[in-house]
Short mmCIF file of C-alpha atoms and ligand atoms in Angstrom, two decimals:
data_model
loop_
_atom_site.label_atom_id
_atom_site.label_comp_id
_atom_site.label_asym_id
_atom_site.label_seq_id
_atom_site.Cartn_x
_atom_site.Cartn_y
_atom_site.Cartn_z
CA MET A 1 -48.63 -49.65 -5.76
CA LEU A 2 -48.03 -46.54 -6.44
CA TRP A 3 -48.85 -42.89 -3.88
CA GLN A 4 -48.84 -40.04 -6.97
CA THR A 5 -47.73 -36.44 -6.10
CA THR A 6 -46.97 -33.22 -7.45
CA ARG A 7 -43.37 -34.47 -8.76
CA HIS A 8 -43.17 -37.80 -7.45
CA ALA A 9 -44.84 -41.14 -7.95
CA ILE A 10 -44.42 -43.00 -4.56
CA ASP A 11 -43.89 -46.67 -5.14
CA LEU A 12 -45.33 -48.36 -1.79
CA SER A 13 -44.19 -51.61 -2.96
CA ARG A 14 -41.68 -51.13 0.35
CA PRO A 15 -43.14 -49.42 3.47
CA ARG A 16 -42.27 -46.31 3.38
CA VAL A 17 -40.53 -43.53 5.73
CA MET A 18 -42.40 -39.67 6.60
CA GLY A 19 -39.90 -38.26 8.44
CA ILE A 20 -41.92 -34.84 11.13
CA VAL A 21 -40.59 -31.79 10.81
CA ASN A 22 -42.45 -29.62 13.22
CA LEU A 23 -41.65 -26.36 12.96
CA THR A 24 -43.62 -25.17 15.95
CA PRO A 25 -43.13 -24.02 19.21
CA ASP A 26 -45.25 -26.14 21.17
CA SER A 27 -45.66 -29.63 19.16
CA PHE A 28 -46.08 -32.33 21.98
CA SER A 29 -42.63 -34.03 21.69
CA ASP A 30 -39.94 -31.72 20.44
CA GLY A 31 -41.82 -28.03 20.08
CA GLY A 32 -39.27 -25.27 19.76
CA ARG A 33 -36.55 -27.63 18.52
CA HIS A 34 -36.55 -26.70 14.97
CA ASP A 35 -38.28 -23.36 15.29
CA SER A 36 -35.77 -21.21 13.35
CA VAL A 37 -35.25 -21.53 9.53
CA SER A 38 -31.44 -23.07 9.38
CA SER A 39 -32.12 -25.41 12.28
CA ALA A 40 -35.27 -26.33 10.81
CA LEU A 41 -33.11 -26.99 7.13
CA ARG A 42 -30.37 -28.71 9.53
CA HIS A 43 -33.13 -31.26 10.34
CA CYS A 44 -34.41 -31.49 7.26
CA GLU A 45 -31.17 -32.39 5.90
CA ARG A 46 -30.70 -35.24 9.14
CA LEU A 47 -33.89 -36.86 8.27
CA VAL A 48 -33.31 -37.31 4.73
CA ASP A 49 -29.57 -38.79 5.67
CA GLU A 50 -31.31 -41.20 8.11
CA GLY A 51 -33.44 -42.66 5.10
CA ALA A 52 -37.09 -40.32 5.19
CA ASP A 53 -38.55 -41.08 1.88
CA ILE A 54 -40.73 -38.18 2.38
CA LEU A 55 -40.91 -35.03 4.99
CA ASP A 56 -43.70 -34.03 6.62
CA LEU A 57 -43.79 -30.55 7.46
CA GLY A 58 -45.85 -28.65 10.50
CA ALA A 59 -46.15 -25.40 11.47
CA GLU A 60 -49.41 -25.76 14.06
CA SER A 61 -49.05 -28.44 16.70
CA THR A 62 -52.39 -30.64 16.67
CA ARG A 63 -51.55 -31.58 20.11
CA PRO A 64 -54.94 -32.11 22.41
CA GLY A 65 -55.58 -28.94 24.01
CA ALA A 66 -53.53 -26.72 21.38
CA PRO A 67 -54.80 -23.48 20.31
CA ALA A 68 -55.84 -22.47 16.75
CA LEU A 69 -53.08 -20.47 15.24
CA PRO A 70 -53.37 -17.67 11.73
CA ALA A 71 -53.45 -18.89 8.57
CA ASP A 72 -50.41 -16.06 8.08
CA GLU A 73 -48.07 -16.73 11.08
CA GLU A 74 -48.39 -21.04 10.10
CA LEU A 75 -47.79 -19.38 6.76
CA ALA A 76 -44.68 -16.95 7.99
CA ARG A 77 -43.28 -20.46 9.93
CA LEU A 78 -43.34 -22.49 6.80
CA LEU A 79 -42.76 -20.80 3.72
CA PRO A 80 -38.97 -19.83 4.20
CA VAL A 81 -37.98 -23.44 5.01
CA LEU A 82 -40.51 -25.69 2.30
CA ARG A 83 -39.49 -23.59 -0.05
CA GLU A 84 -35.58 -24.36 0.59
CA VAL A 85 -37.04 -28.30 1.06
CA LEU A 86 -38.83 -28.31 -2.30
CA ALA A 87 -35.71 -26.63 -3.99
CA TRP A 88 -33.07 -29.45 -3.30
CA GLY A 89 -36.19 -31.92 -4.98
CA VAL A 90 -34.33 -34.54 -3.45
CA VAL A 91 -37.89 -36.11 -1.43
CA PRO A 92 -41.78 -35.30 -1.97
CA VAL A 93 -42.12 -32.75 0.90
CA SER A 94 -46.16 -33.11 2.36
CA VAL A 95 -47.71 -30.43 4.57
CA ASP A 96 -49.62 -30.89 7.65
CA THR A 97 -52.03 -28.07 7.12
CA TYR A 98 -55.86 -28.13 7.38
CA LYS A 99 -56.38 -24.73 6.43
CA PRO A 100 -57.16 -24.30 2.43
CA ALA A 101 -54.48 -20.83 2.35
CA VAL A 102 -51.50 -23.16 3.73
CA MET A 103 -52.64 -25.69 1.69
CA GLN A 104 -53.01 -22.90 -1.17
CA ALA A 105 -49.57 -21.38 -1.00
CA ALA A 106 -47.85 -24.15 -0.48
CA LEU A 107 -48.93 -26.43 -3.29
CA GLY A 108 -48.42 -22.73 -4.83
CA LEU A 109 -44.53 -23.26 -4.00
CA GLY A 110 -44.82 -27.19 -5.73
CA ALA A 111 -45.44 -28.81 -2.54
CA ASP A 112 -45.93 -32.77 -2.75
CA ILE A 113 -48.30 -33.54 -0.80
CA VAL A 114 -51.70 -32.37 1.57
CA ASN A 115 -51.49 -34.29 4.89
CA ASP A 116 -54.76 -32.73 6.68
CA VAL A 117 -55.97 -34.19 10.07
CA TRP A 118 -59.35 -32.73 9.23
CA ALA A 119 -59.58 -34.87 6.05
CA LEU A 120 -60.52 -32.01 4.30
CA ARG A 121 -63.47 -30.94 6.45
CA GLN A 122 -62.32 -26.99 5.85
CA PRO A 123 -64.57 -24.83 3.34
CA GLY A 124 -63.08 -25.15 0.59
CA ALA A 125 -59.85 -27.57 1.03
CA ALA A 126 -61.11 -30.48 -1.10
CA GLU A 127 -62.45 -28.77 -4.21
CA LEU A 128 -58.58 -26.73 -3.72
CA VAL A 129 -56.62 -30.15 -4.09
CA ALA A 130 -59.22 -31.19 -6.24
CA ALA A 131 -58.14 -27.87 -8.68
CA HIS A 132 -54.44 -28.80 -8.10
CA GLY A 133 -54.51 -32.04 -10.39
CA ARG A 134 -51.83 -33.82 -9.23
CA CYS A 135 -51.14 -33.60 -5.51
CA GLY A 136 -51.28 -36.08 -3.60
CA VAL A 137 -53.31 -35.88 -0.01
CA CYS A 138 -53.84 -37.61 3.25
CA LEU A 139 -57.28 -37.92 4.75
CA MET A 140 -56.36 -38.35 8.68
CA HIS A 141 -59.39 -39.42 11.00
CA MET A 142 -60.11 -36.93 13.92
CA HIS A 143 -62.96 -37.32 16.65
CA ARG A 144 -63.58 -33.60 17.88
CA ASP A 145 -61.40 -31.04 16.91
CA PRO A 146 -57.66 -30.73 19.06
CA GLN A 147 -59.29 -28.24 21.73
CA THR A 148 -61.73 -31.00 22.37
CA MET A 149 -60.67 -34.47 21.35
CA GLN A 150 -59.51 -35.91 24.73
CA ALA A 151 -62.03 -34.60 26.88
CA ALA A 152 -64.56 -36.59 25.09
CA PRO A 153 -62.92 -38.94 23.54
CA MET A 154 -64.96 -41.51 21.30
CA GLU A 155 -66.89 -44.20 22.70
CA GLY A 156 -67.13 -48.43 21.85
CA ASP A 157 -65.73 -49.43 18.98
CA ALA A 158 -63.16 -46.86 16.59
CA LEU A 159 -62.90 -48.35 13.69
CA PRO A 160 -66.25 -48.66 12.05
CA THR A 161 -66.65 -44.87 12.79
CA VAL A 162 -62.74 -44.47 11.48
CA LEU A 163 -63.57 -46.76 8.21
CA SER A 164 -67.05 -45.22 7.33
CA PHE A 165 -65.40 -41.85 7.71
CA LEU A 166 -62.28 -42.23 5.49
CA LYS A 167 -64.92 -44.46 3.12
CA GLN A 168 -67.14 -40.85 3.07
CA ARG A 169 -64.05 -38.68 2.73
CA ILE A 170 -62.48 -40.52 0.01
CA GLU A 171 -65.67 -40.63 -1.80
CA HIS A 172 -66.57 -37.02 -1.71
CA LEU A 173 -63.08 -36.37 -3.26
CA ARG A 174 -63.55 -39.05 -5.91
CA TRP A 175 -66.59 -37.20 -6.32
CA LEU A 176 -64.41 -34.16 -7.33
CA SER A 177 -62.64 -36.08 -10.07
CA VAL A 178 -59.69 -36.64 -7.49
CA ASP A 179 -57.57 -40.02 -8.75
CA LEU A 180 -57.82 -42.64 -6.49
CA ASN A 181 -54.19 -42.90 -6.29
CA ARG A 182 -53.45 -39.70 -5.16
CA ILE A 183 -55.20 -40.77 -1.80
CA SER A 184 -53.79 -42.40 1.27
CA VAL A 185 -55.49 -42.40 4.81
CA ASP A 186 -54.66 -42.58 8.14
CA PRO A 187 -56.88 -43.89 11.48
CA GLY A 188 -55.10 -40.97 13.11
CA ILE A 189 -53.75 -42.42 16.61
CA GLY A 190 -54.45 -40.35 19.73
CA PHE A 191 -56.87 -38.10 17.95
CA GLY A 192 -60.23 -38.60 20.23
CA LYS A 193 -59.80 -42.25 21.00
CA SER A 194 -58.00 -43.96 24.00
CA VAL A 195 -55.10 -46.22 24.63
CA ASP A 196 -57.18 -49.08 23.80
CA GLN A 197 -59.19 -48.32 20.59
CA ASN A 198 -55.61 -46.77 19.48
CA PHE A 199 -54.43 -50.99 19.73
CA ALA A 200 -57.51 -51.69 18.51
CA LEU A 201 -57.24 -49.32 15.45
CA LEU A 202 -53.86 -51.21 14.88
CA ALA A 203 -54.74 -54.74 15.85
CA ARG A 204 -57.28 -54.44 12.87
CA GLN A 205 -56.13 -52.10 10.70
CA ARG A 206 -55.58 -54.70 7.94
CA GLU A 207 -59.40 -53.38 7.50
CA LEU A 208 -59.23 -50.31 6.71
CA LEU A 209 -57.24 -52.02 3.59
CA ALA A 210 -60.98 -52.46 2.23
CA LEU A 211 -60.90 -48.97 1.43
CA GLY A 212 -58.09 -49.01 -1.22
CA VAL A 213 -56.09 -46.53 -0.70
CA PRO A 214 -52.76 -46.50 1.05
CA VAL A 215 -52.42 -46.23 5.04
CA LEU A 216 -50.54 -44.04 6.57
CA ALA A 217 -49.69 -44.77 10.34
CA GLY A 218 -48.51 -42.06 12.58
CA TRP A 219 -47.98 -43.64 16.37
CA SER A 220 -44.91 -41.98 16.83
CA ARG A 221 -44.35 -40.85 20.73
CA LYS A 222 -48.06 -40.71 21.46
CA SER A 223 -49.32 -40.93 24.21
CA SER A 224 -50.68 -44.40 23.73
CA LEU A 225 -46.96 -45.50 23.79
CA GLY A 226 -46.24 -43.97 26.81
CA ALA A 227 -49.22 -45.21 28.93
CA VAL A 228 -48.78 -49.01 28.27
CA THR A 229 -44.58 -49.11 28.30
CA GLY A 230 -44.46 -45.73 31.19
CA GLN A 231 -42.06 -44.33 29.24
CA GLN A 232 -42.03 -40.21 28.90
CA VAL A 233 -42.50 -38.74 25.56
CA GLN A 234 -38.64 -38.17 25.38
CA ASP A 235 -37.80 -42.10 25.88
CA ARG A 236 -40.22 -43.21 23.49
CA LEU A 237 -38.01 -44.24 20.48
CA VAL A 238 -38.11 -48.09 21.09
CA PRO A 239 -41.92 -48.13 22.06
CA SER A 240 -41.95 -45.99 18.89
CA VAL A 241 -40.24 -48.02 16.50
CA ALA A 242 -42.38 -51.14 17.24
CA ALA A 243 -45.40 -49.72 16.84
CA ALA A 244 -44.41 -48.42 13.28
CA VAL A 245 -43.10 -51.96 12.89
CA LEU A 246 -46.24 -53.17 13.85
CA ALA A 247 -47.84 -51.00 11.35
CA VAL A 248 -46.56 -52.24 8.44
CA GLU A 249 -46.87 -55.77 9.49
CA ARG A 250 -50.47 -54.90 9.83
CA GLY A 251 -50.49 -52.67 5.64
CA ALA A 252 -49.40 -49.90 6.37
CA SER A 253 -47.67 -48.53 3.75
CA ALA A 254 -46.33 -45.56 5.18
CA VAL A 255 -45.39 -45.15 9.04
CA ARG A 256 -44.86 -41.11 9.95
CA VAL A 257 -42.31 -41.14 12.65
CA HIS A 258 -40.21 -38.36 14.61
CA ASP A 259 -36.81 -40.82 14.67
CA VAL A 260 -36.19 -42.06 11.01
CA ALA A 261 -32.50 -43.79 11.32
CA ALA A 262 -34.11 -46.01 13.95
CA THR A 263 -38.01 -46.73 12.12
CA VAL A 264 -35.26 -47.25 8.29
CA GLN A 265 -33.91 -49.83 10.32
CA ALA A 266 -36.24 -51.73 11.90
CA LEU A 267 -38.19 -51.67 8.65
CA LYS A 268 -35.10 -53.56 6.68
CA VAL A 269 -35.71 -56.51 9.09
CA TRP A 270 -39.36 -56.33 8.30
CA GLN A 271 -38.45 -56.25 4.26
CA ALA A 272 -35.65 -58.39 4.97
CA MET A 273 -38.05 -61.55 6.50
CA ASN A 274 -40.51 -60.37 4.32
CA LEU A 275 -38.51 -61.09 1.21
CA ALA A 276 -37.25 -64.60 2.58
CA ASP A 277 -41.03 -66.00 3.01
CA ASN A 278 -42.02 -65.23 -0.50
N1 HH2 B 1 -49.91 -36.76 14.47
C1 HH2 B 1 -49.73 -35.09 14.02
C2 HH2 B 1 -49.71 -34.43 13.43
N2 HH2 B 1 -50.60 -35.21 12.05
N3 HH2 B 1 -50.77 -36.40 10.56
C3 HH2 B 1 -50.77 -37.84 10.56
N4 HH2 B 1 -51.36 -38.46 8.57
N5 HH2 B 1 -51.26 -38.96 11.36
C4 HH2 B 1 -51.30 -38.52 12.80
O1 HH2 B 1 -51.19 -39.23 12.96
C5 HH2 B 1 -50.38 -37.31 12.71
C6 HH2 B 1 -50.26 -36.14 11.38
C7 HH2 B 1 -49.48 -35.21 15.73
O2 HH2 B 1 -47.99 -35.41 15.82
P1 HH2 B 1 -46.55 -34.76 16.06
O3 HH2 B 1 -46.71 -33.74 14.58
O4 HH2 B 1 -45.55 -34.93 16.34
O5 HH2 B 1 -47.44 -33.18 17.06
P2 HH2 B 1 -48.08 -32.05 17.22
O6 HH2 B 1 -49.21 -31.71 17.00
O7 HH2 B 1 -48.20 -31.88 18.64
O8 HH2 B 1 -47.06 -30.71 16.43
#
């Protein structure tokens, strides 16, 4: 399976690692660590050296309770780093945003993927991606919004809701003539779901494959991993790697992670087992 993006067709015959680059002062696990252009670029370089297949640049935190950021501030954080990383040309670059104005500017510079926790529900976002004609897109499920999602999480079995939401979003993009091979989906771990619901989504993640597009999973350092291990956010490397491997084992084509080197190593072990099994 290939994931078509602006400049790269990503071969998903092996699991891909998307390295997280948070250009934010307030992200839940690494806020403020890469908020100068030079430190962000050093971080990008490091993630590529460690084996990241995709870099995901985000300039607004979506942690529970995070305030919304004006588009011009998000762009001021994002564009200087995005411009440089795109110029390297080594890996596909994804932009983690839900704002059409930010998508437009990022795609104008040549960004490869729009990764949207709102699944292109902001007015004009889906049309913009459709009109671009080539960029990849990741549609994530989120219950409510970052301000309210954990105050009133979903109830009951999350999977049917997540499935039907993602199906509708794919159908909407198809209706706008977006090729299926540009689209991936994400169950949105931690976005308005309880710990049990997140783990049920992992256990039954294969059911998302019925949507006919690659699945991306983002478990890295999330609080559900803290809930079952008792580890604080800075000590969730092992749980994050375990979750990434389990997500791949349950059919994910890509994992979105902070700790690229460890995840790449773990997935090599998974791949070796898989090759030996065939
Ligand atoms: N999680 C976060 C942000 N973007 N995108 C996708 N596709 N899937 C996810 O699970 C996902 C995402 C939240 O994590 P992080 O970027 O580390 O934190 P913050 O939002 O606080 O910057």
